[in-house]
């Protein structure tokens, strides 16, 4: 919000310089970003009077002007402009002055033009940083000839002469204080900050007799989205430029002057914070105004000349046939004020902030009006704003205001007082402020204290609870005045078990040479096809993003595998010879009947090496080392079956894939990627992947480390060479031996697999080294033989016999 200090002075006199004003306003809660003076880039430019104009002896288009600039003698200035005449008052840039050229300050010094001395320059609007909107009677491609609305005192600083010397303060207004998006709102804040009275007069006008209801009608069809709609009628309208004082204030506030009626609506919006609109009654068919939702298929061409499609949830201002404005955003092309307009309807309304925000965003528009409405305005502000518009019409003499007006009321919220408890406020702030002082602060902010409650003024929509009252007291008391307090107690911040577990897992993966990555949680639905996910897979049921950046980021991922494979593919496309990557992140699984999805934590890793230095056992080793570091108990590794918990099994090579289960609960899947999946990602070598369910694994792991003393008794080693079907998994053989030997088994190692001429076709020879040890005493041969016999019996049950 840009605040004109000259405009602010109409309502409050702070009695201090701009630096102190900015500091005090910031400390009381109205943060100042910066301040500047208009035209501060202009120097040594004064009002000059042209005494004579003579042709240049060596140029057809230049003239020599003798200019009185308030010094002892006139100054000779050569110019190429054709619109200067004897007696004109013009901006004269003297020797060593500064003006603008193409938006940048430039120095002007004396010199010669075609052999004739020129001791300065006559300035155009552009060289002063102005446009024809600021001075409509001036021409943009010639010298600025000062009109009767300027001070023509010769030698006077040009900025003072034309009113281009206002000080503008830029405020950062938070979203909960829309009342401060106005001059009056900031005047109230300044009055409270400096403990002075603000002179805010109630607008008034005389008007003429007439019944507006006989001229036009207005009706609210959606009272929830429009809480109040007021309109008034002005006839015998004269469209002309606004007076200089109004143009100055609009310019200082960053608004371009247009004409008197458009300027009045902008002026009232800046002054009261209430957006307004002016309709040309000729283009309101049937003289009816209907505040309704748009009908499917309707469109409107807005004031910026763009045709926009409307949807049914959008609120519009319509006549008897069509929309003429988008409520709270922008008027229609033919509803604006034209040069030949003779009858104007002023609109002052209050629309639902969320509705305006949604509409503006859908239409790709953001206006000064929508920025105010979307923060929430109070319907009571519509009345003084409309009265002020009528007052300005009469002040400018640009029309006759019909005294009556239309006032339609929708559904307004009932506002209640907030409990005023000084003891609670002091405890909350850590202060010792007397109750009377608190009351004084609140009364300075126009609160009413009655029956133990504080009632905020209508424009303070942000006051809802005791904490809000405490904030009001604190900012006027002074944040720097609140005593510092030492934090009591001891902070016992520590990592949760899940955080520790994730760090352990990440550390283990990093130690094995894998690089941790971070990918987006939103992906493309096409990713599921790339990993060959089944059409009926539950993983295709995703959380869809309502306003995605694009199709490639339109759904939340239900599996991390595609995200990590994208990293792999990107590295391969960059010709990196190898890539070892992993990520610990969330998957997003929709829950029927619930708004929010489940977000289970997963670890996913993928690797490739163009020199084929890795294989299935590499990724298996990574998984086993991870389980070991995480403290997993005994686990099983087997081929996935039809009841596999992991839908991603389709992405793996059918013969080179395994599932890891702990206590019969599948917690990981690993293996070589399917050749087609590699092709889908343009990876022309073998690649391997691993996915681990982190919460499930954590529940099965133990944080405690159990101490095992060094063995006291010697071990017994036996070797077993077995014959079995080629399809019998080594893991199944190992499990049988472990179950049979029980606690005596200390170590089991596979050291040979053989297939050849001495072995029957379809069979294989598999050899293990078995280490047995007892913690109760030295094992005898009889005990060891008995244990091995028990193991052989268990092996025979699964089809493995001793090789002879």
Coordinates of C-alpha atoms in Angstrom, one line a residue, residues 280-574:
X280 CA -22.9 3.4 -17.8
X281 CA -26.7 2.9 -17.5
X282 CA -27.1 2.7 -21.2
X283 CA -25.4 -0.7 -21.3
X284 CA -27.4 -2.2 -18.4
X285 CA -30.3 -3.8 -20.3
X286 CA -33.7 -3.5 -18.6
X287 CA -32.1 -1.2 -16.1
X288 CA -31.9 -4.3 -13.9
X289 CA -28.9 -5.4 -11.8
X290 CA -28.8 -9.1 -10.7
X291 CA -26.1 -10.3 -8.4
X292 CA -26.1 -14.0 -9.3
X293 CA -23.9 -17.0 -10.2
X294 CA -22.9 -17.3 -13.8
X295 CA -24.8 -19.7 -16.0
X296 CA -22.9 -22.6 -17.7
X297 CA -21.6 -21.4 -21.1
X298 CA -21.7 -17.7 -20.3
X299 CA -18.7 -15.5 -21.1
X300 CA -17.8 -11.8 -20.7
X301 CA -15.4 -9.4 -22.3
X302 CA -13.8 -7.6 -19.4
X303 CA -12.5 -4.0 -19.4
X304 CA -9.0 -5.2 -20.6
X305 CA -10.6 -6.4 -23.8
X306 CA -10.2 -10.1 -23.2
X307 CA -13.1 -12.5 -23.6
X308 CA -13.3 -14.9 -20.6
X309 CA -15.3 -18.1 -20.1
X310 CA -17.3 -18.1 -16.8
X311 CA -18.2 -21.1 -14.7
X312 CA -21.2 -21.7 -12.5
X313 CA -19.5 -21.1 -9.1
X314 CA -18.4 -17.6 -10.2
X315 CA -20.5 -14.6 -9.0
X316 CA -21.3 -12.0 -11.6
X317 CA -23.2 -8.7 -11.8
X318 CA -25.7 -9.1 -14.6
X319 CA -28.4 -7.1 -16.3
X320 CA -31.7 -8.7 -17.5
X321 CA -29.8 -10.7 -20.2
X322 CA -26.0 -11.0 -19.7
X323 CA -23.2 -10.5 -17.2
X324 CA -21.8 -6.9 -17.2
X325 CA -19.1 -7.4 -14.5
X326 CA -17.3 -10.2 -12.6
X327 CA -18.2 -9.5 -9.0
X328 CA -15.2 -8.1 -7.0
X329 CA -12.8 -8.5 -9.9
X330 CA -13.4 -6.4 -13.0
X331 CA -16.2 -4.8 -15.0
X332 CA -17.3 -5.7 -18.5
X333 CA -16.1 -3.9 -21.6
X334 CA -19.4 -2.1 -22.2
X335 CA -20.1 -1.3 -18.6
X336 CA -17.3 1.2 -18.3
X337 CA -17.5 5.0 -18.5
X338 CA -17.3 6.4 -22.0
X339 CA -16.7 10.0 -23.2
X340 CA -20.4 10.4 -24.1
X341 CA -21.8 8.8 -20.9
X342 CA -24.7 10.8 -19.5
X343 CA -26.0 8.6 -16.7
X344 CA -23.9 6.6 -14.2
X345 CA -24.7 4.0 -11.6
X346 CA -22.2 3.8 -8.7
X347 CA -21.9 0.3 -7.2
X348 CA -20.6 -0.3 -3.6
X349 CA -20.9 -3.9 -2.5
X350 CA -19.4 -6.6 -0.3
X351 CA -18.6 -10.0 -1.8
X352 CA -17.3 -13.2 -0.2
X353 CA -13.5 -13.1 -0.1
X354 CA -13.0 -16.8 -0.8
X355 CA -15.3 -16.6 -3.8
X356 CA -13.5 -13.6 -5.3
X357 CA -10.1 -15.2 -4.8
X358 CA -11.2 -18.4 -6.5
X359 CA -12.8 -16.5 -9.4
X360 CA -9.8 -14.2 -9.9
X361 CA -7.4 -17.2 -9.9
X362 CA -9.5 -19.2 -12.4
X363 CA -9.7 -16.2 -14.7
X364 CA -6.0 -15.5 -14.4
X365 CA -6.8 -11.9 -13.1
X366 CA -5.6 -10.0 -10.1
X367 CA -6.9 -6.5 -9.6
X368 CA -6.7 -3.9 -6.8
X369 CA -10.4 -4.7 -6.1
X370 CA -9.9 -8.5 -5.9
X371 CA -6.8 -8.0 -3.7
X372 CA -9.0 -6.2 -1.2
X373 CA -12.1 -8.3 -1.4
X374 CA -10.2 -11.6 -1.0
X375 CA -8.9 -10.5 2.3
X376 CA -12.4 -10.0 3.7
X377 CA -14.3 -6.7 4.0
X378 CA -17.1 -5.6 6.2
X379 CA -20.5 -4.8 4.6
X380 CA -20.8 -1.7 6.8
X381 CA -18.1 0.0 4.8
X382 CA -20.2 0.1 1.6
X383 CA -22.4 2.9 2.9
X384 CA -19.7 5.6 3.7
X385 CA -17.9 4.7 0.5
X386 CA -21.0 5.3 -1.6
X387 CA -21.7 8.6 0.3
X388 CA -18.1 9.7 -0.3
X389 CA -18.5 9.0 -4.1
X390 CA -21.7 11.2 -4.2
X391 CA -19.9 13.9 -2.2
X392 CA -17.0 13.9 -4.7
X393 CA -19.4 14.1 -7.7
X394 CA -20.8 17.3 -6.2
X395 CA -17.4 18.6 -5.3
X396 CA -16.1 18.1 -8.8
X397 CA -19.4 19.4 -10.3
X398 CA -19.6 16.6 -12.8
X399 CA -23.2 15.4 -12.3
X400 CA -26.5 15.5 -10.4
X401 CA -26.8 12.9 -7.7
X402 CA -30.3 11.4 -7.0
X403 CA -30.7 11.5 -3.3
X404 CA -32.2 8.0 -2.9
X405 CA -30.2 4.8 -3.3
X406 CA -30.7 1.0 -3.4
X407 CA -29.5 -1.1 -0.4
X408 CA -29.8 -4.9 -0.7
X409 CA -28.6 -6.9 2.3
X410 CA -27.5 -10.6 2.1
X411 CA -26.3 -12.9 4.9
X412 CA -23.9 -11.1 7.2
X413 CA -22.0 -12.7 10.1
X414 CA -23.0 -11.7 13.6
X415 CA -20.0 -10.3 15.4
X416 CA -19.6 -10.9 19.1
X417 CA -17.4 -9.2 21.7
X418 CA -14.3 -10.8 23.0
X419 CA -13.7 -11.4 26.8
X420 CA -11.5 -8.6 28.2
X421 CA -9.4 -10.1 30.9
X422 CA -6.4 -7.8 31.9
X423 CA -4.9 -10.4 34.2
X424 CA -4.9 -13.0 31.4
X425 CA -3.4 -10.5 29.0
X426 CA -0.6 -9.7 31.4
X427 CA 0.1 -13.4 32.0
X428 CA 0.1 -14.0 28.3
X429 CA 2.5 -11.1 27.5
X430 CA 4.6 -11.4 30.6
X431 CA 3.9 -7.8 31.5
X432 CA 2.4 -5.8 34.4
X433 CA 0.2 -3.3 32.5
X434 CA -2.6 -1.7 34.6
X435 CA -6.2 -2.5 33.4
X436 CA -6.9 1.2 32.8
X437 CA -3.9 1.5 30.5
X438 CA -5.1 -1.4 28.5
X439 CA -8.5 0.1 28.2
X440 CA -6.9 3.3 27.0
X441 CA -4.9 1.5 24.3
X442 CA -8.1 -0.3 23.1
X443 CA -10.1 2.9 23.1
X444 CA -7.4 4.6 21.0
X445 CA -8.1 1.8 18.5
X446 CA -11.8 2.6 18.7
X447 CA -12.7 -0.5 20.7
X448 CA -15.6 -0.3 23.1
X449 CA -15.3 -1.9 26.5
X450 CA -18.5 -2.9 28.1
X451 CA -19.6 -5.6 30.6
X452 CA -16.2 -7.3 30.7
X453 CA -16.1 -7.6 26.9
X454 CA -14.2 -5.7 24.2
X455 CA -16.1 -4.9 21.0
X456 CA -14.0 -4.1 17.9
X457 CA -15.0 -1.5 15.4
X458 CA -16.8 -2.9 12.3
X459 CA -13.7 -2.6 10.1
X460 CA -11.6 -4.8 12.4
X461 CA -12.6 -8.2 11.1
X462 CA -9.4 -9.8 12.6
X463 CA -10.4 -9.6 16.3
X464 CA -11.7 -13.0 17.3
X465 CA -10.2 -14.1 20.6
X466 CA -8.3 -12.9 23.7
X467 CA -4.9 -13.4 22.0
X468 CA -6.0 -10.8 19.4
X469 CA -6.7 -8.3 22.2
X470 CA -3.3 -9.0 23.8
X471 CA -1.7 -8.3 20.4
X472 CA -3.4 -4.9 20.2
X473 CA -2.3 -4.0 23.8
X474 CA 1.3 -5.2 23.1
X475 CA 1.8 -3.2 19.9
X476 CA 0.7 0.1 21.5
X477 CA 2.5 -0.6 24.8
X478 CA 5.6 -1.2 22.7
X479 CA 7.3 -4.5 21.9
X480 CA 10.6 -3.1 23.2
X481 CA 8.9 -2.3 26.5
X482 CA 8.0 -5.9 27.2
X483 CA 10.5 -7.2 29.7
X484 CA 12.7 -10.1 28.7
X485 CA 12.1 -13.4 30.6
X486 CA 14.4 -16.4 31.0
X487 CA 13.1 -19.6 29.6
X488 CA 12.4 -22.0 32.5
X489 CA 12.7 -25.7 32.4
X490 CA 15.0 -28.0 30.5
X491 CA 14.6 -28.8 26.8
X492 CA 14.9 -32.5 26.3
X493 CA 14.8 -32.5 22.5
X494 CA 15.8 -35.8 21.0
X495 CA 15.3 -37.8 17.9
X496 CA 12.3 -40.1 17.7
X497 CA 12.8 -43.8 17.2
X498 CA 11.7 -43.5 13.5
X499 CA 14.1 -40.6 12.9
X500 CA 17.0 -42.6 14.4
X501 CA 16.0 -45.6 12.4
X502 CA 16.0 -43.6 9.1
X503 CA 19.4 -42.1 9.9
X504 CA 20.8 -45.6 10.6
X505 CA 19.4 -46.9 7.3
X506 CA 20.7 -43.9 5.3
X507 CA 24.1 -44.2 7.0
X508 CA 24.3 -47.9 6.1
X509 CA 23.4 -47.2 2.4
X510 CA 25.9 -44.4 2.2
X511 CA 28.6 -46.6 3.7
X512 CA 28.0 -49.1 0.9
X513 CA 28.7 -46.5 -1.7
X514 CA 25.1 -45.4 -2.6
X515 CA 24.2 -41.7 -3.0
X516 CA 21.1 -40.4 -1.4
X517 CA 18.7 -38.5 -3.6
X518 CA 15.5 -36.5 -3.2
X519 CA 12.7 -36.6 -5.8
X520 CA 9.3 -35.0 -6.2
X521 CA 6.4 -36.7 -4.5
X522 CA 4.1 -35.9 -7.4
X523 CA 4.6 -37.9 -10.6
X524 CA 3.0 -38.6 -13.9
X525 CA 0.4 -41.4 -14.3
X526 CA 2.5 -42.6 -17.3
X527 CA 5.2 -43.7 -14.8
X528 CA 3.0 -46.7 -13.9
X529 CA 3.1 -47.9 -17.5
X530 CA 6.9 -47.6 -17.5
X531 CA 7.3 -50.1 -14.7
X532 CA 4.6 -52.4 -16.4
X533 CA 2.2 -52.1 -13.4
X534 CA -1.0 -54.1 -13.9
X535 CA -4.1 -52.3 -15.1
X536 CA -6.0 -53.4 -12.0
X537 CA -3.2 -52.7 -9.6
X538 CA -4.1 -50.9 -6.4
X539 CA -1.2 -48.6 -6.9
X540 CA -3.0 -47.0 -9.8
X541 CA -5.5 -45.6 -7.4
X542 CA -3.8 -42.2 -6.7
X543 CA -4.4 -38.9 -5.0
X544 CA -4.9 -36.4 -7.8
X545 CA -3.5 -32.9 -7.5
X546 CA -6.3 -30.3 -8.0
X547 CA -4.1 -27.6 -9.6
X548 CA -1.0 -29.5 -11.0
X549 CA 1.9 -27.8 -12.7
X550 CA 1.4 -30.2 -15.6
X551 CA 0.5 -33.8 -16.5
X552 CA 4.0 -34.9 -15.5
X553 CA 3.3 -33.9 -11.9
X554 CA -0.5 -34.5 -11.6
X555 CA -0.7 -37.3 -9.1
X556 CA 0.9 -38.3 -5.8
X557 CA 3.1 -41.3 -6.0
X558 CA 1.9 -44.6 -4.6
X559 CA 5.3 -46.3 -5.3
X560 CA 8.8 -44.8 -5.1
X561 CA 10.3 -47.2 -7.7
X562 CA 9.5 -44.9 -10.8
X563 CA 11.0 -41.9 -9.0
X564 CA 14.3 -43.7 -8.3
X565 CA 14.4 -45.2 -11.8
X566 CA 14.1 -41.7 -13.3
X567 CA 17.3 -40.8 -11.4
X568 CA 18.9 -43.9 -12.9
X569 CA 17.7 -43.0 -16.4
X570 CA 18.9 -39.4 -16.1
X571 CA 22.4 -40.5 -15.1
X572 CA 22.5 -43.1 -17.9
X573 CA 21.5 -40.4 -20.4
X574 CA 24.4 -38.2 -19.2

